[in-house]
Amino acid sequence: ANFTNASMKGVYFGEYAHVKTTPEEVMGFQFSPDKENVLWYSTDNIIRVLNINSKKVFRELKASSDILTARFLSDNSTVISCSQKKIETWNIFSDGGYNESKINITLMEKVQISPDGSKIVSYSKNKIQTYDIQSKSLLLDKDSTNTDNVFFFPDGSKIISYSSNNIPQIWSMSSGEIIQTLKGNFGFISGVRVSKDLSKILSYSDDNIIQIWDWNSGYQIQVLKGHTSRINAVEFSSDDSKIVSGSDDKKVYIWDVSSGKQLQVLEGHSSYVTDVGFFENDNKVVSCSTDGTIRIWDTALERKIQLTEEHLDIVTGVQLSPDGSKIASSLADKTIRLWDVQSRKQIKIFRGHSESVQGILFSSNGSKIVSYSYDKTIRIWDVLSGKQIKILIGHLGDIRKVEFSSDNSKLVSCSMDNTIRIWDILSGEQIKLLNKHSLWVIGAKFSQDGKKILSCSWDCTIRLWDISEDKCYEWKGHENLINDAQFSHDELKVVSCSYDNTIRLWDVLTGKSCKFEGHSKCVWGAQFSSNDSKIISWSADKTIRIWDVFNKKQLQILQGHLDSVLKAQFLHNDTKIISYSNDKTIRIWDVSSGKQIQLLREHSGDIEGMHISSDNSKILSCSTDKTIRLWSVNNSKKTDVDQTSWIKCIWRVGVQSGLSMKESVWKDTNGLTDQQKLLVKQR
């Protein structure tokens, strides 16, 4: 871009001039507890201490051998470093020297220091040892199996170890015993972190994925995908609401913990990102790299560049009104927005939620919108006036799903508080609490007559609730977490799917089931055809499969997606299937041949949701690229991506990756701050 003679006053770059350290690789860094200083250590075995306000390095501490790790102690003035032969400490503010002291403890291959600096854990493939630094005494000496790394809990009471057998184990520091083993499917784990409130554990792996686990249950709750190379570092924000990650792909990602959504991508490093962290107020991120630089990024949402008339955030869900004339969207900025399809203009903004809105749905007559949010409330809105009619309060955990009854008189909701709640729409009152599940309830829906509810849970059970007779029937069969359960159209059968890679077909009257096997990874969802003769299922193995309900045989495997298939649905009297995937594409398939007949790939970010109009003529999709797209489904046998009938991109907003200052012309530009001038020179 050419910025000659441009006035740049008030322009926000979102990045600060980087700190050039040495030609050596930066291996890690850490803030002092008071956030006044930051240290980093490099392959030249020097620890450098920089004052954040002055942006100047005021101490260089030379270690006696290769540094394994280094950190500040709680007094803000002492730095401790560990090598295999020595533990060394320095006072960074001492006059006339560093006041160094050396503790002669022979350590093993790898070392971690407790958050308060009082203990060290040293470990190798077959042994874990813990030392008290003050007394130099050995606290723990345990044999282990193939330990690759360990990490302290924030309060120092426990450590988590992980190994080449990919099973993270949690140890008590007081007893020295294993007290928890995490459950799930692991790749080769590169690292783990624990949230400040001790409720969540994350792992990151060589398959470029971050996984978040619930500490109490040991089960996985989020999978974060976006990096294209090995992840080297991940950290929680101070309030545990966000995660920052750095990778060999040279990028820094910021994620929302509750939703698992990608919030920002920070690009600028020219080599591998080796460590990342948040500043105390979480509005800035620091990263270091093997390019020899440390970079500070301003991530405050309120300072993002506004690119359109409306400042919108990540779109978390979309719905077409029953008559196809309006689009409702839910956003991470806590709002719901209503759009007119014909004019493509925003009609209304619904405000009231205090946290990101997870999802929305129209009533069957289109007069009401229901929204649910991470603020743990459900809200009912009048479409015509834009006013909030009712707020439904009761859930104690994040709400997973909300559904209308067929007559629009009731709502059913399910939550991570392990409960299902039934609400009266007119009064806004809770009329039933169903609480027999022992873990998170993932799905709940009414039968057509509104007298029964089908639910599925991560306690590996499906339950059929007879509301009128106050009875509950429990079905067991799946061997791992259940992701979904759906009635057949005649409501005589139920199909369910699970992390055990199977789907099951259940007889509603007897509760008996049969297993359908074929998928090689977790099955995300399954659905009956309109005449209940077929089932489609979609999976993390990148395939969609079609099954015959009566002879229990697999009919077709639909292959073409390059990543996990997130949703699939029958179209046009079951002659076609539409699907979307983590590969950022929407695909349409012919059921009889199993061939792909249409490819829609305009989205540049992960697709977050898809909705089909009632007449199957339009597809509505939303993405982390901050766009909503409305597509037309034509009936041609094959449509190339360049010929696809794409109607409109409704909006594109927010900070866009790909905007670069590289090779730009800045002659006689005015209004830049000193920091911005330095950044322009560096870029």
PDB file of C-alpha atoms in Angstrom, residues 554-657:
ATOM      1  CA  GLN A 554     -23.949 -49.571   5.256  1.00  0.00           C
ATOM      2  CA  LEU A 555     -25.081 -48.336   1.813  1.00  0.00           C
ATOM      3  CA  GLN A 556     -22.646 -45.544   0.925  1.00  0.00           C
ATOM      4  CA  ILE A 557     -19.514 -43.766   2.142  1.00  0.00           C
ATOM      5  CA  LEU A 558     -19.351 -40.125   1.035  1.00  0.00           C
ATOM      6  CA  GLN A 559     -15.704 -39.067   0.840  1.00  0.00           C
ATOM      7  CA  GLY A 560     -14.299 -35.693  -0.151  1.00  0.00           C
ATOM      8  CA  HIS A 561     -14.092 -33.504   2.925  1.00  0.00           C
ATOM      9  CA  LEU A 562     -10.517 -32.846   4.061  1.00  0.00           C
ATOM     10  CA  ASP A 563     -11.326 -32.506   7.773  1.00  0.00           C
ATOM     11  CA  SER A 564     -13.906 -33.502  10.369  1.00  0.00           C
ATOM     12  CA  VAL A 565     -17.516 -33.339   9.082  1.00  0.00           C
ATOM     13  CA  LEU A 566     -19.506 -31.189  11.529  1.00  0.00           C
ATOM     14  CA  LYS A 567     -23.046 -31.499  10.139  1.00  0.00           C
ATOM     15  CA  ALA A 568     -24.982 -33.300   7.400  1.00  0.00           C
ATOM     16  CA  GLN A 569     -28.635 -33.181   6.384  1.00  0.00           C
ATOM     17  CA  PHE A 570     -30.960 -34.752   3.810  1.00  0.00           C
ATOM     18  CA  LEU A 571     -32.342 -32.483   1.034  1.00  0.00           C
ATOM     19  CA  HIS A 572     -34.954 -32.746  -1.749  1.00  0.00           C
ATOM     20  CA  ASN A 573     -36.966 -35.806  -0.668  1.00  0.00           C
ATOM     21  CA  ASP A 574     -33.811 -37.570   0.499  1.00  0.00           C
ATOM     22  CA  THR A 575     -32.193 -37.508  -2.964  1.00  0.00           C
ATOM     23  CA  LYS A 576     -29.373 -35.201  -1.835  1.00  0.00           C
ATOM     24  CA  ILE A 577     -27.275 -34.608   1.278  1.00  0.00           C
ATOM     25  CA  ILE A 578     -25.668 -31.319   2.292  1.00  0.00           C
ATOM     26  CA  SER A 579     -22.696 -31.183   4.681  1.00  0.00           C
ATOM     27  CA  TYR A 580     -20.124 -28.795   6.089  1.00  0.00           C
ATOM     28  CA  SER A 581     -16.724 -29.459   7.580  1.00  0.00           C
ATOM     29  CA  ASN A 582     -13.706 -28.064   9.373  1.00  0.00           C
ATOM     30  CA  ASP A 583     -12.158 -27.838   5.893  1.00  0.00           C
ATOM     31  CA  LYS A 584     -14.223 -24.591   5.472  1.00  0.00           C
ATOM     32  CA  THR A 585     -16.407 -26.048   2.695  1.00  0.00           C
ATOM     33  CA  ILE A 586     -20.061 -26.917   2.172  1.00  0.00           C
ATOM     34  CA  ARG A 587     -20.701 -29.881  -0.118  1.00  0.00           C
ATOM     35  CA  ILE A 588     -23.832 -31.328  -1.737  1.00  0.00           C
ATOM     36  CA  TRP A 589     -23.965 -35.049  -2.539  1.00  0.00           C
ATOM     37  CA  ASP A 590     -26.152 -37.315  -4.668  1.00  0.00           C
ATOM     38  CA  VAL A 591     -27.549 -40.071  -2.429  1.00  0.00           C
ATOM     39  CA  SER A 592     -27.973 -42.778  -5.094  1.00  0.00           C
ATOM     40  CA  SER A 593     -24.436 -42.513  -6.488  1.00  0.00           C
ATOM     41  CA  GLY A 594     -22.638 -41.218  -3.403  1.00  0.00           C
ATOM     42  CA  LYS A 595     -20.911 -38.609  -5.603  1.00  0.00           C
ATOM     43  CA  GLN A 596     -20.269 -34.971  -4.734  1.00  0.00           C
ATOM     44  CA  ILE A 597     -22.293 -32.734  -7.083  1.00  0.00           C
ATOM     45  CA  GLN A 598     -21.686 -29.258  -5.663  1.00  0.00           C
ATOM     46  CA  LEU A 599     -18.857 -27.551  -3.769  1.00  0.00           C
ATOM     47  CA  LEU A 600     -19.254 -24.220  -1.946  1.00  0.00           C
ATOM     48  CA  ARG A 601     -15.967 -22.865  -0.609  1.00  0.00           C
ATOM     49  CA  GLU A 602     -16.148 -19.093  -0.301  1.00  0.00           C
ATOM     50  CA  HIS A 603     -15.604 -19.055   3.486  1.00  0.00           C
ATOM     51  CA  SER A 604     -12.035 -18.312   4.586  1.00  0.00           C
ATOM     52  CA  GLY A 605     -12.632 -19.302   8.229  1.00  0.00           C
ATOM     53  CA  ASP A 606     -14.182 -22.247  10.064  1.00  0.00           C
ATOM     54  CA  ILE A 607     -17.907 -22.651   9.384  1.00  0.00           C
ATOM     55  CA  GLU A 608     -19.799 -22.234  12.662  1.00  0.00           C
ATOM     56  CA  GLY A 609     -23.328 -23.059  11.546  1.00  0.00           C
ATOM     57  CA  MET A 610     -25.602 -23.862   8.625  1.00  0.00           C
ATOM     58  CA  HIS A 611     -29.373 -23.583   8.196  1.00  0.00           C
ATOM     59  CA  ILE A 612     -31.536 -24.776   5.293  1.00  0.00           C
ATOM     60  CA  SER A 613     -34.717 -22.990   4.216  1.00  0.00           C
ATOM     61  CA  SER A 614     -37.938 -24.988   4.592  1.00  0.00           C
ATOM     62  CA  ASP A 615     -38.244 -25.402   0.802  1.00  0.00           C
ATOM     63  CA  ASN A 616     -34.598 -26.547   0.521  1.00  0.00           C
ATOM     64  CA  SER A 617     -33.853 -23.728  -1.953  1.00  0.00           C
ATOM     65  CA  LYS A 618     -31.440 -21.688   0.179  1.00  0.00           C
ATOM     66  CA  ILE A 619     -28.479 -22.419   2.432  1.00  0.00           C
ATOM     67  CA  LEU A 620     -27.445 -20.008   5.162  1.00  0.00           C
ATOM     68  CA  SER A 621     -23.949 -20.300   6.650  1.00  0.00           C
ATOM     69  CA  CYS A 622     -21.805 -18.345   9.104  1.00  0.00           C
ATOM     70  CA  SER A 623     -18.099 -18.486   9.777  1.00  0.00           C
ATOM     71  CA  THR A 624     -15.216 -17.268  11.900  1.00  0.00           C
ATOM     72  CA  ASP A 625     -14.276 -15.144   8.873  1.00  0.00           C
ATOM     73  CA  LYS A 626     -17.047 -12.863  10.247  1.00  0.00           C
ATOM     74  CA  THR A 627     -19.353 -13.357   7.276  1.00  0.00           C
ATOM     75  CA  ILE A 628     -22.855 -14.697   6.814  1.00  0.00           C
ATOM     76  CA  ARG A 629     -23.481 -16.133   3.363  1.00  0.00           C
ATOM     77  CA  LEU A 630     -26.751 -17.010   1.667  1.00  0.00           C
ATOM     78  CA  TRP A 631     -26.480 -19.584  -1.121  1.00  0.00           C
ATOM     79  CA  SER A 632     -28.910 -20.833  -3.748  1.00  0.00           C
ATOM     80  CA  VAL A 633     -29.208 -24.584  -4.233  1.00  0.00           C
ATOM     81  CA  ASN A 634     -29.626 -25.335  -7.946  1.00  0.00           C
ATOM     82  CA  ASN A 635     -30.584 -28.670  -9.428  1.00  0.00           C
ATOM     83  CA  SER A 636     -27.746 -29.137 -11.892  1.00  0.00           C
ATOM     84  CA  LYS A 637     -25.845 -32.405 -11.666  1.00  0.00           C
ATOM     85  CA  LYS A 638     -22.527 -30.695 -10.999  1.00  0.00           C
ATOM     86  CA  THR A 639     -21.621 -27.077 -10.343  1.00  0.00           C
ATOM     87  CA  ASP A 640     -18.012 -25.944 -10.204  1.00  0.00           C
ATOM     88  CA  VAL A 641     -17.086 -23.558  -7.431  1.00  0.00           C
ATOM     89  CA  ASP A 642     -16.651 -20.696  -9.932  1.00  0.00           C
ATOM     90  CA  GLN A 643     -20.190 -21.214 -11.246  1.00  0.00           C
ATOM     91  CA  THR A 644     -21.875 -21.694  -7.892  1.00  0.00           C
ATOM     92  CA  SER A 645     -24.957 -19.517  -7.440  1.00  0.00           C
ATOM     93  CA  TRP A 646     -23.826 -17.447  -4.466  1.00  0.00           C
ATOM     94  CA  ILE A 647     -26.404 -14.788  -3.644  1.00  0.00           C
ATOM     95  CA  LYS A 648     -24.830 -12.372  -1.161  1.00  0.00           C
ATOM     96  CA  CYS A 649     -22.226 -11.962   1.510  1.00  0.00           C
ATOM     97  CA  ILE A 650     -24.269 -10.133   4.131  1.00  0.00           C
ATOM     98  CA  TRP A 651     -21.307  -8.580   5.972  1.00  0.00           C
ATOM     99  CA  ARG A 652     -17.592  -8.704   6.597  1.00  0.00           C
ATOM    100  CA  VAL A 653     -16.317  -6.984   9.718  1.00  0.00           C
ATOM    101  CA  GLY A 654     -13.601  -6.770  12.375  1.00  0.00           C
ATOM    102  CA  VAL A 655      -9.831  -7.098  12.180  1.00  0.00           C
ATOM    103  CA  GLN A 656      -8.961  -8.977   8.992  1.00  0.00           C
ATOM    104  CA  SER A 657      -5.848 -11.143   8.789  1.00  0.00           C
TER     105      SER A 657
END
